[in-house]
mmCIF file of C-alpha atoms in Angstrom:
data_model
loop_
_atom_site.group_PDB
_atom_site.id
_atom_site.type_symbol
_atom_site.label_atom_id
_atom_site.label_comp_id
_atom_site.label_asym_id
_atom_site.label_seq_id
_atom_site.Cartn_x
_atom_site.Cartn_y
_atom_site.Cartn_z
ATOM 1 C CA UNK U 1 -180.698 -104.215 29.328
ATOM 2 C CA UNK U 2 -183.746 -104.346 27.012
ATOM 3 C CA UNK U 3 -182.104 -103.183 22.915
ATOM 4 C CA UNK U 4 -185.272 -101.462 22.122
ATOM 5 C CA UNK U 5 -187.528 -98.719 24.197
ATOM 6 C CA UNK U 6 -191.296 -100.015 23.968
ATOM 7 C CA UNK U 7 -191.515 -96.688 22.287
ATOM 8 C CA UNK U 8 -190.122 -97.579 19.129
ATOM 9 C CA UNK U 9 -193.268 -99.846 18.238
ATOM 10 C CA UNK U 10 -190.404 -102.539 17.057
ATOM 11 C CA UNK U 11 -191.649 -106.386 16.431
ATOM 12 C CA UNK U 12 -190.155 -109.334 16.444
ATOM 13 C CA UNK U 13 -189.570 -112.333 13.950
ATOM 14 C CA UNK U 14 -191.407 -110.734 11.211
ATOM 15 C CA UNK U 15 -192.303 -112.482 7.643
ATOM 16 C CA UNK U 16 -190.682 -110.090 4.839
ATOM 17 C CA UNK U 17 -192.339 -111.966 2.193
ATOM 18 C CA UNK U 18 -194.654 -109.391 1.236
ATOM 19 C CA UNK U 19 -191.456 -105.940 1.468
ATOM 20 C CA UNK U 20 -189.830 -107.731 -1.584
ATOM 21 C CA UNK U 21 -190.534 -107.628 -4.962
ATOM 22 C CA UNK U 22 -189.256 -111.357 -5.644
ATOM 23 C CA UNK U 23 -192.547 -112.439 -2.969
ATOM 24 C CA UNK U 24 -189.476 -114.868 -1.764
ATOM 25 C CA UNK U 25 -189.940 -115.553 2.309
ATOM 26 C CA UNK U 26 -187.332 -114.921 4.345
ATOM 27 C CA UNK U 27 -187.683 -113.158 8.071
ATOM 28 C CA UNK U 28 -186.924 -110.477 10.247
ATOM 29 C CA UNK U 29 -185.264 -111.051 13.586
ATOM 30 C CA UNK U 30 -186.401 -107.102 14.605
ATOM 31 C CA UNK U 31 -188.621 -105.036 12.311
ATOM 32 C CA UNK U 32 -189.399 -101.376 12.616
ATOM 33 C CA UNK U 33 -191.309 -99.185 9.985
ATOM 34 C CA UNK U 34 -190.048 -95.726 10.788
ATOM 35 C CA UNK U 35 -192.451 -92.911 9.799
ATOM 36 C CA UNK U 36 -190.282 -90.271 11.758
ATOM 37 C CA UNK U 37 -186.530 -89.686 11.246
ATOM 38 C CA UNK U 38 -186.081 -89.362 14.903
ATOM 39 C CA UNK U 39 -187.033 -93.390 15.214
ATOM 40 C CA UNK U 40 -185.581 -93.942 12.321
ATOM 41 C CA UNK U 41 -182.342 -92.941 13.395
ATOM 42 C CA UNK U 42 -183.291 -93.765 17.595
ATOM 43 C CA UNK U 43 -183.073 -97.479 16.456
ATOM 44 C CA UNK U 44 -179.820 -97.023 14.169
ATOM 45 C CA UNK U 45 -177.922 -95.841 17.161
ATOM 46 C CA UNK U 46 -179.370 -98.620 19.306
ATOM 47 C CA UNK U 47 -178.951 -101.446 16.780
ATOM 48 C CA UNK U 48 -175.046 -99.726 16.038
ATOM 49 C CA UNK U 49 -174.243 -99.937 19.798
ATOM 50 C CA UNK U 50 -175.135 -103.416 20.060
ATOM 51 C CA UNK U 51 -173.521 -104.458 17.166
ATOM 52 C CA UNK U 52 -176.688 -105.364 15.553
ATOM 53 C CA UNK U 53 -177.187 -105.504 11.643
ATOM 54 C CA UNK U 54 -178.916 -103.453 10.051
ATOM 55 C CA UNK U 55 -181.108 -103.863 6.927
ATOM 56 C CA UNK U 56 -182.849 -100.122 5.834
ATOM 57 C CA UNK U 57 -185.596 -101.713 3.426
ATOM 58 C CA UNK U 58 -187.287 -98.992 1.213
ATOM 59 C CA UNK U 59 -189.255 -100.540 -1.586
ATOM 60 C CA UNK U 60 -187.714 -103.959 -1.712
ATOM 61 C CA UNK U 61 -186.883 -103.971 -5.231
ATOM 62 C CA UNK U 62 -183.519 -104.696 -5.555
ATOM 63 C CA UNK U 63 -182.999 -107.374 -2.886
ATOM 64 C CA UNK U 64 -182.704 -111.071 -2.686
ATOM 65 C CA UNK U 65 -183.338 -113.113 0.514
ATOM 66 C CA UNK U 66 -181.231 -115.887 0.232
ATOM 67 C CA UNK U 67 -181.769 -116.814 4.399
ATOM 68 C CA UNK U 68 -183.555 -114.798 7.250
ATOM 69 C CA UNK U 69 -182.140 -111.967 8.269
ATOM 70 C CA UNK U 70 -180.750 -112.059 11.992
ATOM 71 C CA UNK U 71 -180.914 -108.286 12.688
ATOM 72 C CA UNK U 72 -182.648 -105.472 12.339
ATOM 73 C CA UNK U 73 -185.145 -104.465 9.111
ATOM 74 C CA UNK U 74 -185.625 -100.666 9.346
ATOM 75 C CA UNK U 75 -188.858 -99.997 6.558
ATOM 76 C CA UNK U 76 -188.378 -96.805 6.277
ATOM 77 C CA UNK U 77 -192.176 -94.511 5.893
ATOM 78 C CA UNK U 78 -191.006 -90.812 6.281
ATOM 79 C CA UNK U 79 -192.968 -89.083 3.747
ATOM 80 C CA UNK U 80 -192.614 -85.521 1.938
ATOM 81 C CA UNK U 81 -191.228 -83.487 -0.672
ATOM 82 C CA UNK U 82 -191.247 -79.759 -0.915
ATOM 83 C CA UNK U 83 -189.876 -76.614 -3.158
ATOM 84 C CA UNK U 84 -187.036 -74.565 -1.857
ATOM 85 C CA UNK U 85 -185.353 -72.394 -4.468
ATOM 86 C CA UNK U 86 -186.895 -71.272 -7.871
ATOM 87 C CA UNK U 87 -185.254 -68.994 -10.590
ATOM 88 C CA UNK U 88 -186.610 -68.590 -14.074
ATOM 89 C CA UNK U 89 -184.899 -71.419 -14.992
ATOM 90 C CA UNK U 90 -183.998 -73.797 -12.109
ATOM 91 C CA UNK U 91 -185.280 -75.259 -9.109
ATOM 92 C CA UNK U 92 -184.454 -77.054 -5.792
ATOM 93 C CA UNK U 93 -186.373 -79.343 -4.412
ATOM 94 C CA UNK U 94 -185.897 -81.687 -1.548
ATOM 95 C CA UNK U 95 -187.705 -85.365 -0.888
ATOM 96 C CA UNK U 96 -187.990 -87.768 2.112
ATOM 97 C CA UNK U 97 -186.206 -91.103 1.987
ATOM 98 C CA UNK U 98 -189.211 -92.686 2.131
ATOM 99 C CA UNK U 99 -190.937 -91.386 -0.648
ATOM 100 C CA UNK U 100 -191.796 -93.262 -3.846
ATOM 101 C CA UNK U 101 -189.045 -92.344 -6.297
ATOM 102 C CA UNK U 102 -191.822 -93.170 -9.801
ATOM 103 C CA UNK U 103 -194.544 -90.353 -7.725
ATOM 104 C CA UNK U 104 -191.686 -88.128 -7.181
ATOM 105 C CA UNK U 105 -190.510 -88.274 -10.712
ATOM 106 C CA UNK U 106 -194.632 -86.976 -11.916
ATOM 107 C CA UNK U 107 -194.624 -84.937 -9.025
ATOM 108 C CA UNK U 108 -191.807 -83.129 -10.982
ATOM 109 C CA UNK U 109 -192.896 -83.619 -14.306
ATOM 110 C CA UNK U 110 -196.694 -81.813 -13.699
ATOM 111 C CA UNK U 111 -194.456 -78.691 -11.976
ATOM 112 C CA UNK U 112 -192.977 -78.751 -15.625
ATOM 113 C CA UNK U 113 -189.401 -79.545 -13.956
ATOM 114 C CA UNK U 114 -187.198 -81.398 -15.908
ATOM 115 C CA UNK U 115 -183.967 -83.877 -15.692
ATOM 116 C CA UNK U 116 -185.844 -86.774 -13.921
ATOM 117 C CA UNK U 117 -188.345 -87.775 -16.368
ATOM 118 C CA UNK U 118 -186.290 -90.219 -18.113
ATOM 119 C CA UNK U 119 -185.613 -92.277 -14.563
ATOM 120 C CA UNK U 120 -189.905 -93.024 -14.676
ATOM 121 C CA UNK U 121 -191.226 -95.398 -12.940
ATOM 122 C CA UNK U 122 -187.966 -96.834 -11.654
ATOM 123 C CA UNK U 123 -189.390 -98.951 -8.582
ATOM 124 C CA UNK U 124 -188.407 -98.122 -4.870
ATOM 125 C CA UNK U 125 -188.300 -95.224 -2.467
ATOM 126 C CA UNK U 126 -186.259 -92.198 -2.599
ATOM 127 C CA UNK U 127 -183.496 -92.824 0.198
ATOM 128 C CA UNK U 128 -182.061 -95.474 -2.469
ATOM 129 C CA UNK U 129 -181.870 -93.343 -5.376
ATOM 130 C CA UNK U 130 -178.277 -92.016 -4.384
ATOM 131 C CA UNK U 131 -176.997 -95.128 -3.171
ATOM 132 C CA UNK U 132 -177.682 -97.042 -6.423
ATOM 133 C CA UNK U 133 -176.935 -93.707 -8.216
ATOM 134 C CA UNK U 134 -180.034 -94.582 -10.199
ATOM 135 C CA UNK U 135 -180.347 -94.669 -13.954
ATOM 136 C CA UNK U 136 -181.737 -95.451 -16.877
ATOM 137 C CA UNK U 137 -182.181 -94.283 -20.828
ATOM 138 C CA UNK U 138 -178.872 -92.136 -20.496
ATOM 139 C CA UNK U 139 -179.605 -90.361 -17.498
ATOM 140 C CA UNK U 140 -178.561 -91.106 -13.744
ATOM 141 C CA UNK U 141 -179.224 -89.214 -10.491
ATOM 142 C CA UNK U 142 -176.037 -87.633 -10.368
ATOM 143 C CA UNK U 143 -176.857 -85.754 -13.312
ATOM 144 C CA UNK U 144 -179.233 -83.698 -10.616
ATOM 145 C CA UNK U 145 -178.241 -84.258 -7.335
ATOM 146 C CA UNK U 146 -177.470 -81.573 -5.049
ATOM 147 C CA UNK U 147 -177.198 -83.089 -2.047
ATOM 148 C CA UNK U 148 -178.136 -85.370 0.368
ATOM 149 C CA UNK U 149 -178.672 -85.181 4.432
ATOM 150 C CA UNK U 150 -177.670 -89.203 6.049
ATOM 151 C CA UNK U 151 -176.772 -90.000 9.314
ATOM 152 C CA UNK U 152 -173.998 -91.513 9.886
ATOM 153 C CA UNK U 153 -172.741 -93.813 13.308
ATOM 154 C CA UNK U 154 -170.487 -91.374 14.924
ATOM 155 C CA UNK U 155 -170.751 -88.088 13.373
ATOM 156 C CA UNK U 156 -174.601 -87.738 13.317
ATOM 157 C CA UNK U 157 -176.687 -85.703 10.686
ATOM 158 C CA UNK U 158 -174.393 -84.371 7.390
ATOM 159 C CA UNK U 159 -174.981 -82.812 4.292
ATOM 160 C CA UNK U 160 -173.355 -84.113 1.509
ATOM 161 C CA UNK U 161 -172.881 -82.456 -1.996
ATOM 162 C CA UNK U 162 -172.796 -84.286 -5.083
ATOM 163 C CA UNK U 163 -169.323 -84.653 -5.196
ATOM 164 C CA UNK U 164 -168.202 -85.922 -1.917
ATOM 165 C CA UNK U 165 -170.715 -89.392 -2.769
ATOM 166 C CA UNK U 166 -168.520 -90.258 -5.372
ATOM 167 C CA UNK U 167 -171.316 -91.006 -7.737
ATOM 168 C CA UNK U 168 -170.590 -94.421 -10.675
ATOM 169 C CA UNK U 169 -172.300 -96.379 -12.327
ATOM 170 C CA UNK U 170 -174.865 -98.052 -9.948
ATOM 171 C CA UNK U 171 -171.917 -97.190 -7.355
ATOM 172 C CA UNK U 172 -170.994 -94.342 -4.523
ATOM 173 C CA UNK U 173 -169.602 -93.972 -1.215
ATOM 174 C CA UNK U 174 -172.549 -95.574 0.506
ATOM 175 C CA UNK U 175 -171.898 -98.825 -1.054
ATOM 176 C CA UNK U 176 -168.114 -98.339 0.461
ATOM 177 C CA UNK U 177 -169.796 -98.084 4.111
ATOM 178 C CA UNK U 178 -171.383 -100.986 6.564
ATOM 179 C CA UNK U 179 -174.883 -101.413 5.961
ATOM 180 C CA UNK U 180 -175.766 -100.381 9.669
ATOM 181 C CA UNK U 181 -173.312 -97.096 9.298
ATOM 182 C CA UNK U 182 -174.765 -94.450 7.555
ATOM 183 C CA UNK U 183 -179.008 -93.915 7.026
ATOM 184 C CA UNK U 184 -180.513 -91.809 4.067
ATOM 185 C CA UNK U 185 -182.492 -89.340 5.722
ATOM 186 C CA UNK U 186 -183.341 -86.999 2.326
ATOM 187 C CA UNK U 187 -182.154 -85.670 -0.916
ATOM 188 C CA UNK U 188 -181.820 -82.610 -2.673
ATOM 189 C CA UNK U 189 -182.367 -82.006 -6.633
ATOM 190 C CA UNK U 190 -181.743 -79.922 -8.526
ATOM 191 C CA UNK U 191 -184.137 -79.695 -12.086
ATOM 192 C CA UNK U 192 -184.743 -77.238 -15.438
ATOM 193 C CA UNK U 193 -187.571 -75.194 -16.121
ATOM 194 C CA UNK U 194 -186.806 -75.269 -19.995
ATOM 195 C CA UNK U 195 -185.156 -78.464 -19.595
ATOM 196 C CA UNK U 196 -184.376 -79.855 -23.198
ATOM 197 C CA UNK U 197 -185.358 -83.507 -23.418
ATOM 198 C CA UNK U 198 -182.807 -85.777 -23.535
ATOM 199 C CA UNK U 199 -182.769 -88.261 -26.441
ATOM 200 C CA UNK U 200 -180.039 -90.206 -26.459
ATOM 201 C CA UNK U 201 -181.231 -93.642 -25.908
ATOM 202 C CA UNK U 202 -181.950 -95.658 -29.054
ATOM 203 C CA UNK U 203 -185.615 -96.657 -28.217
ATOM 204 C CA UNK U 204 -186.382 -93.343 -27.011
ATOM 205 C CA UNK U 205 -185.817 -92.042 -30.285
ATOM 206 C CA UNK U 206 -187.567 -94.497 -32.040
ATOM 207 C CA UNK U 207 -190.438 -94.117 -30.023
ATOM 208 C CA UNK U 208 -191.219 -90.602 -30.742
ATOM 209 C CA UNK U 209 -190.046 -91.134 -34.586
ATOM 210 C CA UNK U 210 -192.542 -93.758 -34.618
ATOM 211 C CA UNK U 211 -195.234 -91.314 -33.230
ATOM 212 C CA UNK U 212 -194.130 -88.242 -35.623
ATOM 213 C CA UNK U 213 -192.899 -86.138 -32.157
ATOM 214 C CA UNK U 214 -189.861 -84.179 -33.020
ATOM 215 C CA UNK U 215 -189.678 -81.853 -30.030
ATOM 216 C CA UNK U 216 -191.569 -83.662 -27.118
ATOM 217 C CA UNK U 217 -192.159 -82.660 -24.004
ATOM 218 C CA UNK U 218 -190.790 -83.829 -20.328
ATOM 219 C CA UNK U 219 -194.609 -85.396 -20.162
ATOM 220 C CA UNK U 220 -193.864 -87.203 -23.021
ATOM 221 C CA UNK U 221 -190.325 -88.358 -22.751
ATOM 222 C CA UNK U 222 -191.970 -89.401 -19.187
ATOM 223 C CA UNK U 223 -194.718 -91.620 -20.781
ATOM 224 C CA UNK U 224 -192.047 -92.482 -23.284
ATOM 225 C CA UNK U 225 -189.903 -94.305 -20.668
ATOM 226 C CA UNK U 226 -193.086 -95.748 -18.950
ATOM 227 C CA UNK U 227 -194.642 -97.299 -22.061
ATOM 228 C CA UNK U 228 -190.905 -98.704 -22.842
ATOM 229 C CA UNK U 229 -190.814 -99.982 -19.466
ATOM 230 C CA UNK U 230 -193.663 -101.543 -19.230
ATOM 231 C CA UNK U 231 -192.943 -103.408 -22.419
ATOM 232 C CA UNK U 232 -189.906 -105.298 -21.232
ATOM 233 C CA UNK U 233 -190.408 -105.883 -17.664
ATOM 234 C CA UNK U 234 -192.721 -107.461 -15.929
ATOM 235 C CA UNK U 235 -194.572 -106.137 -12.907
ATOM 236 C CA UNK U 236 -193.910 -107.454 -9.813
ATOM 237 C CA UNK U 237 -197.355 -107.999 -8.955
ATOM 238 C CA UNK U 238 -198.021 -110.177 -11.591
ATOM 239 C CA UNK U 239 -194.761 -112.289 -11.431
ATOM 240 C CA UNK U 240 -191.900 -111.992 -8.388
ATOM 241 C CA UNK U 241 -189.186 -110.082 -10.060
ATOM 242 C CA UNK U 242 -186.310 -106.992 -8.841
ATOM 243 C CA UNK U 243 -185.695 -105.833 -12.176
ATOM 244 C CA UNK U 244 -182.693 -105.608 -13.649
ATOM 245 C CA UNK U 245 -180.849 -108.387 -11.870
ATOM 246 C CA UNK U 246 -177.254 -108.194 -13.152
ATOM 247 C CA UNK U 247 -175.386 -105.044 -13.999
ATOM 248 C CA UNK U 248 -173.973 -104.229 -17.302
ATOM 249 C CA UNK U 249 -170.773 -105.213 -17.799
ATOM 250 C CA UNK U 250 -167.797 -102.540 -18.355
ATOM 251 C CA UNK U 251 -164.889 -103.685 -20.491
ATOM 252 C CA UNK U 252 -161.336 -102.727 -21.613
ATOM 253 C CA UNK U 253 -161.477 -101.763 -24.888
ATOM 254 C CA UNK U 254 -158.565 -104.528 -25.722
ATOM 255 C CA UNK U 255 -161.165 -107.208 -24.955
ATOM 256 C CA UNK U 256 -163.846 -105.707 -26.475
ATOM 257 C CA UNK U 257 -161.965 -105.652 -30.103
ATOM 258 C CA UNK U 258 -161.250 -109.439 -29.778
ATOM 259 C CA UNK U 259 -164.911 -110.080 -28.536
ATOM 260 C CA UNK U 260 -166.306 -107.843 -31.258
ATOM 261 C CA UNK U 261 -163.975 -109.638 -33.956
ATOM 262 C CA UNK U 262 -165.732 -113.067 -32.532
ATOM 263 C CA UNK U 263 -169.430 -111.642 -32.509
ATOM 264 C CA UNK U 264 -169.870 -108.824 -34.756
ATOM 265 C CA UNK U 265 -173.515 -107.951 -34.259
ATOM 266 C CA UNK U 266 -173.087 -107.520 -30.718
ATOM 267 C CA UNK U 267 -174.393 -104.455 -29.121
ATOM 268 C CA UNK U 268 -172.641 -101.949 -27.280
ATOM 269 C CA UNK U 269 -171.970 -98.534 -25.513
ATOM 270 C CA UNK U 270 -169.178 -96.533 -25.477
ATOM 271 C CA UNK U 271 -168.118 -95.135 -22.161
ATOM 272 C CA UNK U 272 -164.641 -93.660 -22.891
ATOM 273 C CA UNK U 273 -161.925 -94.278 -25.390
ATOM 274 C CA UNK U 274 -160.640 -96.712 -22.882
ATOM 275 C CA UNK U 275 -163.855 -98.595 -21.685
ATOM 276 C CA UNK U 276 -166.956 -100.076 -23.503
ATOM 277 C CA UNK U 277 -170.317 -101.084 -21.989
ATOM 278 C CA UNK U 278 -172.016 -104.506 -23.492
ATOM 279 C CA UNK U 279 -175.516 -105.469 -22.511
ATOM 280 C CA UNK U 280 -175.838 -108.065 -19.715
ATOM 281 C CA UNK U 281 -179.289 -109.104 -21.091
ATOM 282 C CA UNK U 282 -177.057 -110.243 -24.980
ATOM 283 C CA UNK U 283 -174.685 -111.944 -22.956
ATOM 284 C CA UNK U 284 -177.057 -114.341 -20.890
ATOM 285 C CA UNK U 285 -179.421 -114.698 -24.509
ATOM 286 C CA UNK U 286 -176.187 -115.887 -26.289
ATOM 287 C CA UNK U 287 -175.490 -118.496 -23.774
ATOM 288 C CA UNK U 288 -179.047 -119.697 -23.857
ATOM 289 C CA UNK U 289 -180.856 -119.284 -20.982
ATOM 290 C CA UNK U 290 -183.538 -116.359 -21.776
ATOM 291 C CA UNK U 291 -186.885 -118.282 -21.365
ATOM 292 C CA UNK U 292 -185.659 -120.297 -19.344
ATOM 293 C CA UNK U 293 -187.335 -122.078 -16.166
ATOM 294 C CA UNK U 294 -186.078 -124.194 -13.077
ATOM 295 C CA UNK U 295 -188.850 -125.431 -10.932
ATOM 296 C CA UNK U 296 -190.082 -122.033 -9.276
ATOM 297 C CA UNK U 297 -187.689 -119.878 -10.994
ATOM 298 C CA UNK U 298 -186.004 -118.352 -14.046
ATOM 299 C CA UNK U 299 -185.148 -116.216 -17.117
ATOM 300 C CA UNK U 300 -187.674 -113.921 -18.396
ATOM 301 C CA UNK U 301 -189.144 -114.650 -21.514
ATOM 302 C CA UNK U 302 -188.765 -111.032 -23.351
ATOM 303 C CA UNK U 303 -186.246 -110.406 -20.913
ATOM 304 C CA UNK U 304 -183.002 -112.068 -19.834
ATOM 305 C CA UNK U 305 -181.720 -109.340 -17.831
ATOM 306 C CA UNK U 306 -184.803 -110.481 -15.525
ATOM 307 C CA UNK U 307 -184.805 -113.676 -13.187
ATOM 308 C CA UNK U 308 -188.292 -114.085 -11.879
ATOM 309 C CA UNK U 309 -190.007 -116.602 -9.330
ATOM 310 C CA UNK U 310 -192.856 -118.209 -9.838
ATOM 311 C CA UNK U 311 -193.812 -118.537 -6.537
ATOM 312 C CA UNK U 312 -192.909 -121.176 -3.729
ATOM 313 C CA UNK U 313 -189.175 -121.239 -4.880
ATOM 314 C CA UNK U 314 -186.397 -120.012 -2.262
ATOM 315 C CA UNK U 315 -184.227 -117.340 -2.364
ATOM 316 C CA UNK U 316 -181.035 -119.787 -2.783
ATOM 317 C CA UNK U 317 -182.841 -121.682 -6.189
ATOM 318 C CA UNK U 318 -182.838 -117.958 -7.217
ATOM 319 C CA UNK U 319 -178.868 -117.485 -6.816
ATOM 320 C CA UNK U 320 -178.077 -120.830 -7.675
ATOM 321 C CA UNK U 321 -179.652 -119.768 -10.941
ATOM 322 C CA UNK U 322 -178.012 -116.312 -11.056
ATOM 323 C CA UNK U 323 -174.308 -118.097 -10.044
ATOM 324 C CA UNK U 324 -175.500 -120.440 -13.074
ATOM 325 C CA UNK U 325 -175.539 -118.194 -15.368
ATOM 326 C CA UNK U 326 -172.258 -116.006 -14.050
ATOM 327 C CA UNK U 327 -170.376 -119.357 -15.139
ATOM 328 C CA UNK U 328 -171.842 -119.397 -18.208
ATOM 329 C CA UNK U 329 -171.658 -116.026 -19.256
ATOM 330 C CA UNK U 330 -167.558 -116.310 -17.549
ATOM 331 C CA UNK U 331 -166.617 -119.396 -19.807
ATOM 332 C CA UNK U 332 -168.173 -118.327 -23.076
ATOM 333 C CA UNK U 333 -167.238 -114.412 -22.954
ATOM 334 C CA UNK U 334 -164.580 -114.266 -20.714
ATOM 335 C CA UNK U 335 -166.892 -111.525 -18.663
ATOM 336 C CA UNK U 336 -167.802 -111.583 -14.958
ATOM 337 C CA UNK U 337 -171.168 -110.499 -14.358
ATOM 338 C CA UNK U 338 -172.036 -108.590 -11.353
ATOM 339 C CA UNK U 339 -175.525 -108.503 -9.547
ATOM 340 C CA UNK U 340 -177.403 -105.655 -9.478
ATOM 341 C CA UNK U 341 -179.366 -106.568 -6.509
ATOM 342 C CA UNK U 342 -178.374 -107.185 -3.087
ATOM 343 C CA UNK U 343 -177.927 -110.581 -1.661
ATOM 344 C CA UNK U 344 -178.285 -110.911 1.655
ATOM 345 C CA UNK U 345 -179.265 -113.173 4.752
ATOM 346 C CA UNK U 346 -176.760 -115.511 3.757
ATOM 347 C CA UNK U 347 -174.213 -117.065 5.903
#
């Protein structure tokens, strides 16, 4: 029995260098860019019922190929966003997996909606917004999420709220499922009309005291957060990067005294009275390595929350770096750091 109907325009041992923002090559044993939910999810339920992995690739931003990938890559193309509800204060609007999250987030901004602006030019596609439970300059999705519509193996099309995707940092109950289980379809958000800015971050603030703003707009907090952006991390186009590559490490507060008592100018962000946040990027500068290069890749040199290639590096120099600098970071501090990214195509 043939896996895949001729219908479903799927190809075979495809390079993936160019759907990942790293440029590292690694390839596709089956590849399929959906533009349709109906062949997105046709070759789900194929792929599920021959126990096939699955990979759903959106803008390949937050993924490292450390080997090929001996499944399935589903790019998913469905495009479209729309208004459903308006009030005079609120509205509802709904966007396609495959849409480009940074477009979406102007899209909203010109309609003068707010409580997205300060997630600007975030890179990838909509359908991995809620997985991720994307953030940035103290605001995350969940903050506006309504709901999202995912296909899942077994049950078929649901509707979750907010609540049942038990939404964390750069966490929910996607992450808890197999990758080839459940598919992103859509998501619903809901955003302000008189939406006060919010100011919370440090360098937001001192980018509109610099400027003499004192009530900006959701434009402006919006160019805000793309001018602040743009100042730290490097495109992809110019050099192979997937942004933030490590998470931010959460702490007891316990070990966070005796750290603080050891280093006193280091930065950090409460979360409760229990738990404190400390910057991934301080803890990799501290133990040296921001600047830093091996062969095709390394450390950013504004950056060290960054690992960048160079081009004609692999995927496994790139974690040998990142597990590198776990140690490090482990024996000096006592912290584990977590990657952001995926890893995947490994053994």
């Amino acid at each position: 029995m043939k896996l895949f109907s001729s219908d479903l325009n799927i190809t075979e041992d495809v390079s993936l260098k160019a759907w990942n923002t790293l440029g590292l090559e690694a390839r596709a044993r089956y590849y399929l860019a959906a533009c349709s939910d109906v062949q997105a999810i046709e070759a789900m339920e194929r792929a599920h019922a021959a126990a096939l992995p699955v990979l759903v690739l959106g803008g390949g931003s937050n993924i490292l190929f450390v080997g090929d990938w001996q499944g399935l890559v589903l790019h998913v193309h469905t495009a479209g966003k729309k208004l459903l509800q308006e009030t005079e204060s609120e509205v509802l609007i709904e966007a396609a997996a495959g849409e480009n999250w940074h477009a979406l987030v102007m899209w909203a901004v010109s309609q003068g909606w707010g409580g997205i602006e300060n997630l600007a030019l975030i890179p990838g596609t909509v359908g991995a917004a809620p997985i991720q439970n994307i953030g940035a300059y103290g605001v995350e999705l969940k903050d506006v999420l309504e709901q999202v519509c995912v296909w899942i193996a077994g049950e078929g099309i649901v509707w979750l709220k907010n609540e049942d995707c038990a939404l964390g940092y750069r966490d929910s109950i996607f992450k808890q499922m197999a990758r080839g289980d459940y598919l992103v379809l859509s998501i619903r958000l809901r955003l302000q009309k008189q939406k006060r800015p919010n100011l919370s971050y440090y360098a937001l603030k001192q980018y509109f005291e610099e400027k003499g703003i004192v009530a900006p707009t959701i434009a402006e907090v919006a160019q805000a957060v793309i001018d602040i952006r743009r100042s730290k991390l490097p495109d992809p186009a110019q050099i192979g990067n997937a942004g933030s590559f490590f998470k931010n490490p959460v702490v007891e507060r316990q070990q966070f005294e005796r750290l603080r008592a050891q280093y006193p100018s280091m930065p950090f962000f409460e979360v409760d009275e229990q738990q404190v946040k400390i910057p991934a990027a301080w803890l990799i500068e501290q133990c040296g390595w921001k600047g830093k290069r091996r062969g095709a890749v390394g450390v950013h040199e504004h950056q060290a929350l960054v690992l960048v290639h160079y081009g004609g590096g692999s995927g496994s120099e790139l974690w040998q770096l990142a597990q590198d600098i776990q140690k490090d970071v482990l024996s000096r501090f006592g912290i584990a750091l977590q990657p952001e990214v995926n890893v995947l195509g490994g053994d």
